[in-house]
Coordinates of C-alpha atoms in Angstrom, one line a residue:
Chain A
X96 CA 77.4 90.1 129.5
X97 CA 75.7 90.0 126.3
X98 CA 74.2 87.6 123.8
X99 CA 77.6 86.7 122.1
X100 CA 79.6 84.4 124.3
X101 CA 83.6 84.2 124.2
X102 CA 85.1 81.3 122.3
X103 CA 88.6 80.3 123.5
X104 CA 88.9 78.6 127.0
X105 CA 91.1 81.4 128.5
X106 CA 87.6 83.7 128.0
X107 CA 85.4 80.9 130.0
X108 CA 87.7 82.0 132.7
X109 CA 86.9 85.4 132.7
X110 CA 83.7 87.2 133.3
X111 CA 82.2 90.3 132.1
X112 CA 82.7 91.6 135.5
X113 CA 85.9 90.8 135.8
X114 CA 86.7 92.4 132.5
X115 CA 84.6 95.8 133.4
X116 CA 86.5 95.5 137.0
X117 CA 89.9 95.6 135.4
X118 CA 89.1 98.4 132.4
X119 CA 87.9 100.5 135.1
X120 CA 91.0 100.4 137.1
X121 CA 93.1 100.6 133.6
X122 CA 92.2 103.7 132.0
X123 CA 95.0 103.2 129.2
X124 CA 94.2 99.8 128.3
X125 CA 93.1 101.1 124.7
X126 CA 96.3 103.3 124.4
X127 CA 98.2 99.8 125.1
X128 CA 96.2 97.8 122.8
X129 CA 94.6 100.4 120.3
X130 CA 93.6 97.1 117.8
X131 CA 91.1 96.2 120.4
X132 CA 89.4 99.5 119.8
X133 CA 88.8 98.3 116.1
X134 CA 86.6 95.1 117.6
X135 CA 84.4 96.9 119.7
X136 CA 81.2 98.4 119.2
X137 CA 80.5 101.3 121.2
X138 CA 77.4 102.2 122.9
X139 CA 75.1 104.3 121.5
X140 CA 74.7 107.6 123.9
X141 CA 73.7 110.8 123.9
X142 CA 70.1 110.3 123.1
X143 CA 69.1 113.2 121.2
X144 CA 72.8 114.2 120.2
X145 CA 72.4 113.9 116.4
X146 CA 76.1 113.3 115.8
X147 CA 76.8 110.2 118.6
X148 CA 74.1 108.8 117.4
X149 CA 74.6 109.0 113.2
X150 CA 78.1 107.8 114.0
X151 CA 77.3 104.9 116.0
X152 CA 74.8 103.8 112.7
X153 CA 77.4 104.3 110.5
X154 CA 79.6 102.6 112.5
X155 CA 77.5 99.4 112.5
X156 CA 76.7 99.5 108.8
X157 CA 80.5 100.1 108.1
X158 CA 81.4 97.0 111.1
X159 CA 78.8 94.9 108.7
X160 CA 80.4 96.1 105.1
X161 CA 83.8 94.7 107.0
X162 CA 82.3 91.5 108.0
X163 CA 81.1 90.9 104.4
X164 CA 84.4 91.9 102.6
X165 CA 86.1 89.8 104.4
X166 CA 83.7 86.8 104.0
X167 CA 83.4 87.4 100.1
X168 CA 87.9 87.9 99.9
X169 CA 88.0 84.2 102.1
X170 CA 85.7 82.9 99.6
X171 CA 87.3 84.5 96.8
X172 CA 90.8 83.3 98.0
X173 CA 89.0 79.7 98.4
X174 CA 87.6 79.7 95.0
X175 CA 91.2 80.5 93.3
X176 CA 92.9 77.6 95.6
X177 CA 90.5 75.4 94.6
X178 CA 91.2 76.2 90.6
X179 CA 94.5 76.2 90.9
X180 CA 93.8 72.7 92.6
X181 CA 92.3 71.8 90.0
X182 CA 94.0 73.1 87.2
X183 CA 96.8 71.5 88.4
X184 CA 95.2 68.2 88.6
X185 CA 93.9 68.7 84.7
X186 CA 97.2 69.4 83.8
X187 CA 98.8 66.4 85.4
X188 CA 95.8 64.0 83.9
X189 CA 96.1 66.2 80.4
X190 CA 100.0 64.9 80.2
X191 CA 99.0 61.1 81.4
X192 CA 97.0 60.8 78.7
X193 CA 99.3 62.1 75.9
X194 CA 101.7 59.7 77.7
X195 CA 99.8 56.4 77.0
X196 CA 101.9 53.6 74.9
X197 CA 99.5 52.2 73.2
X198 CA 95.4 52.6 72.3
X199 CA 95.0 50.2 75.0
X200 CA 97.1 51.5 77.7
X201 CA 94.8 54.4 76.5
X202 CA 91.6 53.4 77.8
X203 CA 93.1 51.6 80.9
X204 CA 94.8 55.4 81.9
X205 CA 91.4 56.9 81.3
X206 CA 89.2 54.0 83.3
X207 CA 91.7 53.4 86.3
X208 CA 94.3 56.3 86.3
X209 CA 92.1 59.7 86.0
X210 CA 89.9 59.4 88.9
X211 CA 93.3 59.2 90.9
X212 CA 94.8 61.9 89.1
X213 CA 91.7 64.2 89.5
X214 CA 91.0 63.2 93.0
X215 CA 87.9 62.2 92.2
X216 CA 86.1 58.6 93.0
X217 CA 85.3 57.0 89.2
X218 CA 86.1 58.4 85.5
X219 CA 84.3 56.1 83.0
X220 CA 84.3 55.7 79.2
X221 CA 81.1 55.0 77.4
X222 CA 80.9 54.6 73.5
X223 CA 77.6 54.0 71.9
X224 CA 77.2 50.3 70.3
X225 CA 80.2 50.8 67.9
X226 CA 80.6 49.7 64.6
X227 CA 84.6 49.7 65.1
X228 CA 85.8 46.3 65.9
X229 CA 88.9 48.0 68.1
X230 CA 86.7 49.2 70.6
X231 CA 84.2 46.2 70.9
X232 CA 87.3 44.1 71.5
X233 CA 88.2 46.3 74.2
X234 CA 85.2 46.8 76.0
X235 CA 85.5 43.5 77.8
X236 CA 89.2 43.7 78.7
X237 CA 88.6 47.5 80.0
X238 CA 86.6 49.9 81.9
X239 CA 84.9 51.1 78.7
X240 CA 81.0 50.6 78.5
X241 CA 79.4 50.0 75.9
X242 CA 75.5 51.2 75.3
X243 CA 72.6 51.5 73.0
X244 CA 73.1 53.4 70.4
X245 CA 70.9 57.1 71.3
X246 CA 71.6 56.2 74.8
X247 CA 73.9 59.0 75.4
X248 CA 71.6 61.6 74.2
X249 CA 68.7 60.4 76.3
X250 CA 71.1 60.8 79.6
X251 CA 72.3 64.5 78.5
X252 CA 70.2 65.5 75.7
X253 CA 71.9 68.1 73.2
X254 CA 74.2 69.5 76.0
X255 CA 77.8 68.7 75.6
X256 CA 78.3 68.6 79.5
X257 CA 76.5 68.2 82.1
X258 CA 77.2 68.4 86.1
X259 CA 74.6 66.5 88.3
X260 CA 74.6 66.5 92.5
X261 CA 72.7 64.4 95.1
X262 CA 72.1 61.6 92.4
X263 CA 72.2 57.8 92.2
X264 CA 74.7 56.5 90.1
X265 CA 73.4 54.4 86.7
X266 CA 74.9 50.7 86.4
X267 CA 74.9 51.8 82.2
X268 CA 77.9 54.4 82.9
X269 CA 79.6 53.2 86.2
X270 CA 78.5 49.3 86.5
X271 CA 78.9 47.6 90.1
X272 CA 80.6 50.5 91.0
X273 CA 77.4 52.4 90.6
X274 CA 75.6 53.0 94.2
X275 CA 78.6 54.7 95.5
X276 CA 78.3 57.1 92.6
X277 CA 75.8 60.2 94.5
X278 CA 77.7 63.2 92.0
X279 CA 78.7 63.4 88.6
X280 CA 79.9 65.2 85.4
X281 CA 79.0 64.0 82.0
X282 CA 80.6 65.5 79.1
X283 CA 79.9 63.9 75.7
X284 CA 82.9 62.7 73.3
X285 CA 83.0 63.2 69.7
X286 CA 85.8 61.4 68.7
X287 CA 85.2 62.0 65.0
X288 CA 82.5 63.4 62.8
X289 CA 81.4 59.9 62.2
X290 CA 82.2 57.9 65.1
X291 CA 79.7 56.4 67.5
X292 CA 79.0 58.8 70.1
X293 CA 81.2 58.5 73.2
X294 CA 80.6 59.7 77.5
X295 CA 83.3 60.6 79.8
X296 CA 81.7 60.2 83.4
X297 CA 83.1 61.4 86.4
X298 CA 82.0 60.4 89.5
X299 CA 82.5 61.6 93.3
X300 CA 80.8 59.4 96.3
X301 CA 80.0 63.1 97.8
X302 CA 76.9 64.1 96.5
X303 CA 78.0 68.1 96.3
X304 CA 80.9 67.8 94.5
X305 CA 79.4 68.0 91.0
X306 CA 76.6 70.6 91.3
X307 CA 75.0 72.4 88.5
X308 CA 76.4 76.0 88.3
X309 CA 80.1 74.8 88.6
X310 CA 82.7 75.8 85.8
X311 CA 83.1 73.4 83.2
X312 CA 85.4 74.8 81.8
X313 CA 88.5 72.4 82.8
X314 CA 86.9 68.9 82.1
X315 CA 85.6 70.1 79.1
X316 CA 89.4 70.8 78.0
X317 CA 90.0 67.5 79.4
X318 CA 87.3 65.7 77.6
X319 CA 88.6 67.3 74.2
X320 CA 92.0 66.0 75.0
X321 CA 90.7 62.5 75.6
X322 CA 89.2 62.5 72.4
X323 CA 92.2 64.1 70.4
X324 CA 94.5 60.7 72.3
X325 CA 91.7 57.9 70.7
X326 CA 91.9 60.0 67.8
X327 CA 95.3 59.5 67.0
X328 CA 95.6 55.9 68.0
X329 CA 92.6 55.1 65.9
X330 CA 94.2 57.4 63.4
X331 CA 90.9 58.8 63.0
Chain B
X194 CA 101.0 96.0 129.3
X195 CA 101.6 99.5 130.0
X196 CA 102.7 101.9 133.1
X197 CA 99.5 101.3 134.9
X198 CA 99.0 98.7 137.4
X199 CA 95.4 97.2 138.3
X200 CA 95.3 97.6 141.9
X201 CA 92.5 95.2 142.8
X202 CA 92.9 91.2 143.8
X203 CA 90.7 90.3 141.4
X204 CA 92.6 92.4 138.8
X205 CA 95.7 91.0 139.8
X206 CA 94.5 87.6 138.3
X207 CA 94.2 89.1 135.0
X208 CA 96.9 90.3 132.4
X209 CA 96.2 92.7 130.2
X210 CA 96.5 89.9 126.7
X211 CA 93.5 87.8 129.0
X212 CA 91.4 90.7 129.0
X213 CA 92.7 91.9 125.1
X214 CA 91.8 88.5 123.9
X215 CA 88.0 88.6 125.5
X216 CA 87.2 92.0 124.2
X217 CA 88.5 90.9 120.5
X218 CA 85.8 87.8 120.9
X219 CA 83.3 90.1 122.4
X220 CA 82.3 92.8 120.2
X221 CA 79.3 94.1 122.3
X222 CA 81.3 94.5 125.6
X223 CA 81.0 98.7 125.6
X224 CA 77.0 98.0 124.6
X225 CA 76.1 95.4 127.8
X226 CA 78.9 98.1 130.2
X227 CA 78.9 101.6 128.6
X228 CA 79.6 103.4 131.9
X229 CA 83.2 101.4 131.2
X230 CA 83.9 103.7 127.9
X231 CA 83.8 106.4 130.5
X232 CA 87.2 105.4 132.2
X233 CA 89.0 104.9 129.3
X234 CA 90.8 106.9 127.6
X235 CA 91.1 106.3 123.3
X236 CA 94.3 105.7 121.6
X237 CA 96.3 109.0 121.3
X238 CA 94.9 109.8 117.8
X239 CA 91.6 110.0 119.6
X240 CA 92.4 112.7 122.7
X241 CA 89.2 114.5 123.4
X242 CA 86.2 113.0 125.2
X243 CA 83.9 110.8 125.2
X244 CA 81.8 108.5 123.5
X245 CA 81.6 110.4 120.0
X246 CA 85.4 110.8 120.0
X247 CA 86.0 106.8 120.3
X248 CA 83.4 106.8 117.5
X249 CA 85.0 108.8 115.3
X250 CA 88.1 106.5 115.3
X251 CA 87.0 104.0 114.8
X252 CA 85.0 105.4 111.7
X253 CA 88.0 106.5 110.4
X254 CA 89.7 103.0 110.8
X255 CA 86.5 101.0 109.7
X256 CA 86.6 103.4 106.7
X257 CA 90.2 102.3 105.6
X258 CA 89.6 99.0 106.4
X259 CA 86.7 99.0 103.8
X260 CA 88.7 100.8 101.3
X261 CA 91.6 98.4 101.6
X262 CA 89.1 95.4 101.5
X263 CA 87.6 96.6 98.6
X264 CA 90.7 97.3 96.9
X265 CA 92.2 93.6 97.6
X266 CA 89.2 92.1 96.1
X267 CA 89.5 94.2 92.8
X268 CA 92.5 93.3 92.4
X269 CA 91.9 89.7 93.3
X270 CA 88.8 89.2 90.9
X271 CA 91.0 91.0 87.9
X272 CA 93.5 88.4 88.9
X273 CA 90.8 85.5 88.7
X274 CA 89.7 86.7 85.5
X275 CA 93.0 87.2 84.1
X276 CA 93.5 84.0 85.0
X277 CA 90.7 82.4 83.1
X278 CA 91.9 84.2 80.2
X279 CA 95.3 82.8 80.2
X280 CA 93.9 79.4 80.5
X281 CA 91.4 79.2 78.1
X282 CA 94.1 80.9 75.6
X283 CA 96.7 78.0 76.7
X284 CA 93.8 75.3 76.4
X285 CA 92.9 76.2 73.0
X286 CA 96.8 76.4 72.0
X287 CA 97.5 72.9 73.7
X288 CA 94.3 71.4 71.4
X289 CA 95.7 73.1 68.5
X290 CA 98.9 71.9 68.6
X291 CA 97.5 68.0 69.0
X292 CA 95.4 68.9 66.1
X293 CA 98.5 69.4 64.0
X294 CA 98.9 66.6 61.2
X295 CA 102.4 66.8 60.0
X296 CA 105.9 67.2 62.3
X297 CA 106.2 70.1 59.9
X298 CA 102.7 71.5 60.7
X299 CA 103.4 71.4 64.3
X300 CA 106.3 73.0 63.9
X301 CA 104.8 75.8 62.1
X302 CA 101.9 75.8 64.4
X303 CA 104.0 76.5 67.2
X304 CA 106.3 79.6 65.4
X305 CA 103.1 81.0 63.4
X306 CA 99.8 79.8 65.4
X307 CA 100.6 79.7 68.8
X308 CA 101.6 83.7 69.6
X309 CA 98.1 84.2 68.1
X310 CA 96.6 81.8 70.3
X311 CA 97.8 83.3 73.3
X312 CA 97.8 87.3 72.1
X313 CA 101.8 87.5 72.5
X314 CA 103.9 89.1 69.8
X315 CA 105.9 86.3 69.4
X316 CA 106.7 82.2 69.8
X317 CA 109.5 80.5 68.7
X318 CA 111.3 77.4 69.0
X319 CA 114.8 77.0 69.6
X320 CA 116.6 73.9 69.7
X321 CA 120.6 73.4 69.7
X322 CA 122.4 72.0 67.4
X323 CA 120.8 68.9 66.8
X324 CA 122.0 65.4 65.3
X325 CA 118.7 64.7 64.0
X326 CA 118.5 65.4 60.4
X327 CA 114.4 65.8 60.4
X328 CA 115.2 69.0 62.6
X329 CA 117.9 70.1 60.9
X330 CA 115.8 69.6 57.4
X331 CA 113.0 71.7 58.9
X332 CA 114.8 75.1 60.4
X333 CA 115.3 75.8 56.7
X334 CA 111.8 76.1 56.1
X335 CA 109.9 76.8 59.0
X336 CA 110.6 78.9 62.0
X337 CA 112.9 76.5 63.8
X338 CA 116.0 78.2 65.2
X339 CA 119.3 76.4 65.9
X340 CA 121.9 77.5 68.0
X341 CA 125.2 76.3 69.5
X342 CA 125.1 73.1 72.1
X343 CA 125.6 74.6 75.3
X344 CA 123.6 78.0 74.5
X345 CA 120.1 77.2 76.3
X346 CA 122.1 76.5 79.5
X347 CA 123.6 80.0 78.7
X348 CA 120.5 81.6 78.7
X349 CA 118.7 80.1 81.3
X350 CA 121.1 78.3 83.4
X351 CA 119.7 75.1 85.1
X352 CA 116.5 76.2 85.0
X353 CA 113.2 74.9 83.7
X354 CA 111.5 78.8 83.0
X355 CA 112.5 82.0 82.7
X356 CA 110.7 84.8 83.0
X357 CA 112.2 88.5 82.1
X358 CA 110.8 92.1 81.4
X359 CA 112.6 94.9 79.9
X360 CA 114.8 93.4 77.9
X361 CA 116.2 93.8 74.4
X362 CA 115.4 90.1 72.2
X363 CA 118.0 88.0 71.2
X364 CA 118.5 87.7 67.4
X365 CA 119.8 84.0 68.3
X366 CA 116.0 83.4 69.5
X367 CA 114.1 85.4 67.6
X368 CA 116.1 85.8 64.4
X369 CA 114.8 89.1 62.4
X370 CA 112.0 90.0 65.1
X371 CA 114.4 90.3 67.8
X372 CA 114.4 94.3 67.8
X373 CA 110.7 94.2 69.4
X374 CA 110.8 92.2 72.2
X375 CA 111.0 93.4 75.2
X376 CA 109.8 91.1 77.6
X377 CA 110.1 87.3 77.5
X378 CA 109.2 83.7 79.0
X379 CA 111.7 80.9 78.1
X380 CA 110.8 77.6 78.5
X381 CA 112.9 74.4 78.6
X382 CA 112.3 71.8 76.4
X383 CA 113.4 67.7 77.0
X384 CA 112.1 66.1 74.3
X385 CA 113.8 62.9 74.8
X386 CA 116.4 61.8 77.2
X387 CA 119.3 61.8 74.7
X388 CA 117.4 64.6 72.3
X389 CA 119.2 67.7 72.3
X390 CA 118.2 70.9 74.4
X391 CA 115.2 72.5 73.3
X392 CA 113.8 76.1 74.1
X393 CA 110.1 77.3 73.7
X394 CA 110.6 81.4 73.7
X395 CA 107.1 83.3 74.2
X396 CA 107.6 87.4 73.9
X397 CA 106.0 90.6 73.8
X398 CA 106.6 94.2 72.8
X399 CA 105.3 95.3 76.8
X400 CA 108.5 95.3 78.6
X401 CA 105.9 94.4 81.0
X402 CA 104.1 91.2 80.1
X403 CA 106.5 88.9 81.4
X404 CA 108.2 89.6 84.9
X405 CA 110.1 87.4 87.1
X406 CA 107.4 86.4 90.6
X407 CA 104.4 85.9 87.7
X408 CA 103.1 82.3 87.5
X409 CA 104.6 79.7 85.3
X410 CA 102.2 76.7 85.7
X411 CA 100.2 77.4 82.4
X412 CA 103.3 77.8 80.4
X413 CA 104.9 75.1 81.5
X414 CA 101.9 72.3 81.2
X415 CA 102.3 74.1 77.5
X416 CA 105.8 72.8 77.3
X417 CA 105.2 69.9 78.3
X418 CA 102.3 69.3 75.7
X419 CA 105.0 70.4 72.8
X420 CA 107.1 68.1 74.1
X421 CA 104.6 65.2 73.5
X422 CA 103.9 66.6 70.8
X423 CA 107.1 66.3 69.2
X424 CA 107.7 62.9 70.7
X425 CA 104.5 61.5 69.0
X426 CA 105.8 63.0 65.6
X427 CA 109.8 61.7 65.7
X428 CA 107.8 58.4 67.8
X429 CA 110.5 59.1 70.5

């Protein structure tokens, strides 16, 4: 037989020979199964005839097109699941926020509770040295960070999200947790137009999850709720 | 298999699914044995002879295959992108409707704002006959409706969403406007345990807009934010 080589164990049985054997002696095996017809490539014969042999190359090039259609629709199915997914899991984290009892219970949903909800291995808060006493207070009960003030633009510059694979996690953002951090998404918090700038980190110990190139589109939403929930219990 | 029996020992061994199965996982079988296309004969929509015959088949099933294939994924990336659309529209409304800074601008947000924000004709919010007087206060002035107690369960039964096409609005839900709608999603709305029943009604003029089988996720996470919403404001 030829250079492709039969998968499932009941195939390792057979041969080629046998196979050829048995078609011989069956003429009507494609009138029994015509779907087989559909996976096999003829030969190309009639050297010379014009017509056996343009229909063989089309028949290729159209057995390709197949091949990719069908590779681009799995993909194309994937890519839906996986928004869906994902939407879902906004949604979810979206309503646990607006949930929150208290500015506290706030933070603590946002530090310990959306990395569950999103699947995902760490979400951080980071503010930039603030000059609100409510949030220095907090920042040693909490997850929250606290950094330098300009810190956050030296991470992400101008951009207001940013998606970053095959990295090392910084102890700034993610703390002890920080070597198990190899993928993440950044996306800056402007909690109000005079607040200290603020970081929502999300981390995955798979360093593909977060690639650049990936919609942002749904932790952006997430990152405007966030700020929206300290907004109203700061009553910014 | 069919009226013909393989007549060799070795054939014997094989059934006709053994030797279906390997040709599926071998495409190049006819290329490595073409004197075995000679022995068969094609499915019946193929009588004739030959090589060029079997070709021709299987162009024209390869062909519909393609057209099918590439008619799926049409439809499947409008679907994507329709999608999107729908969830960045319910995004922005859900943002909007944190952003409101009064009970009564969130109440007007959601009967003015929100049909804008997500290109429908109409949005309105129905709640029954409630004992609060802050609600009662409002459907004066805004677009609050209030119906009977029992009437949501009318409507929608013990269901959470409703989704109808060509129908003729109800002036109990949509007051003055009703004559225009003909398609609608209702949505149930809990604001509290002991609040009374609450309806969110989205519509549209297209009779086709809304249709029972379409998905509900994105206007139900919407619910759910007006239900927070509303909470925050009456601190519920």
């Amino acid at each position: 037989m030829g250079g492709k080589t039969p998968h499932s164990a009941l195939s390792d049985a057979l041969t080629a020979e046998d196979v050829a054997t048995y078609l011989r002696e069956t003429p009507d095996f494609l009138q029994q199964h015509p779907d087989v017809v559909h996976h096999l490539i003829p030969p190309p014969e009639n050297r010379g005839n014009g017509v056996a042999d343009l229909q063989h190359f089309m028949l290729l090039k159209l057995r390709r097109e197949v091949a990719d259609l069908t590779a681009q629709q799995e993909e194309l199915i994937a890519t839906a699941r996986a928004n869906i997914n994902n939407q879902s899991r906004v949604h979810a984290a979206a309503l646990y926020l607006m949930d929150a009892q208290s500015f506290e219970h706030l933070i603590q949903t946002i530090t310990t509770d959306l990395a569950v909800l999103l699947d995902l291995d760490l979400a951080c808060l980071v503010m930039e040295q603030p000059e609100d006493s409510r949030l220095v207070l907090h920042a040693e009960r909490s997850g929250l960070q606290l950094v330098e003030t300009g810190a956050i633009s030296q991470w992400i510059g101008k951009r207001d999200i940013i998606l970053r694979g095959n990295i090392q996690g910084m102890a700034e953002i993610y703390g002890p947790a920080a070597p198990i951090v190899r993928s993440e998404a950044l996306v800056r918090l402007q909690i109000a137009p005079d607040a200290p700038a603020g970081l929502l980190a999300f981390a995955s110990r798979d360093a593909d999850l977060f690639h650049p190139g990936q919609g942002t589109e749904l932790l952006s939403f997430l990152a405007r709720v966030v700020e929206r929930c300290i907004r109203n219990w700061l009553t910014l």
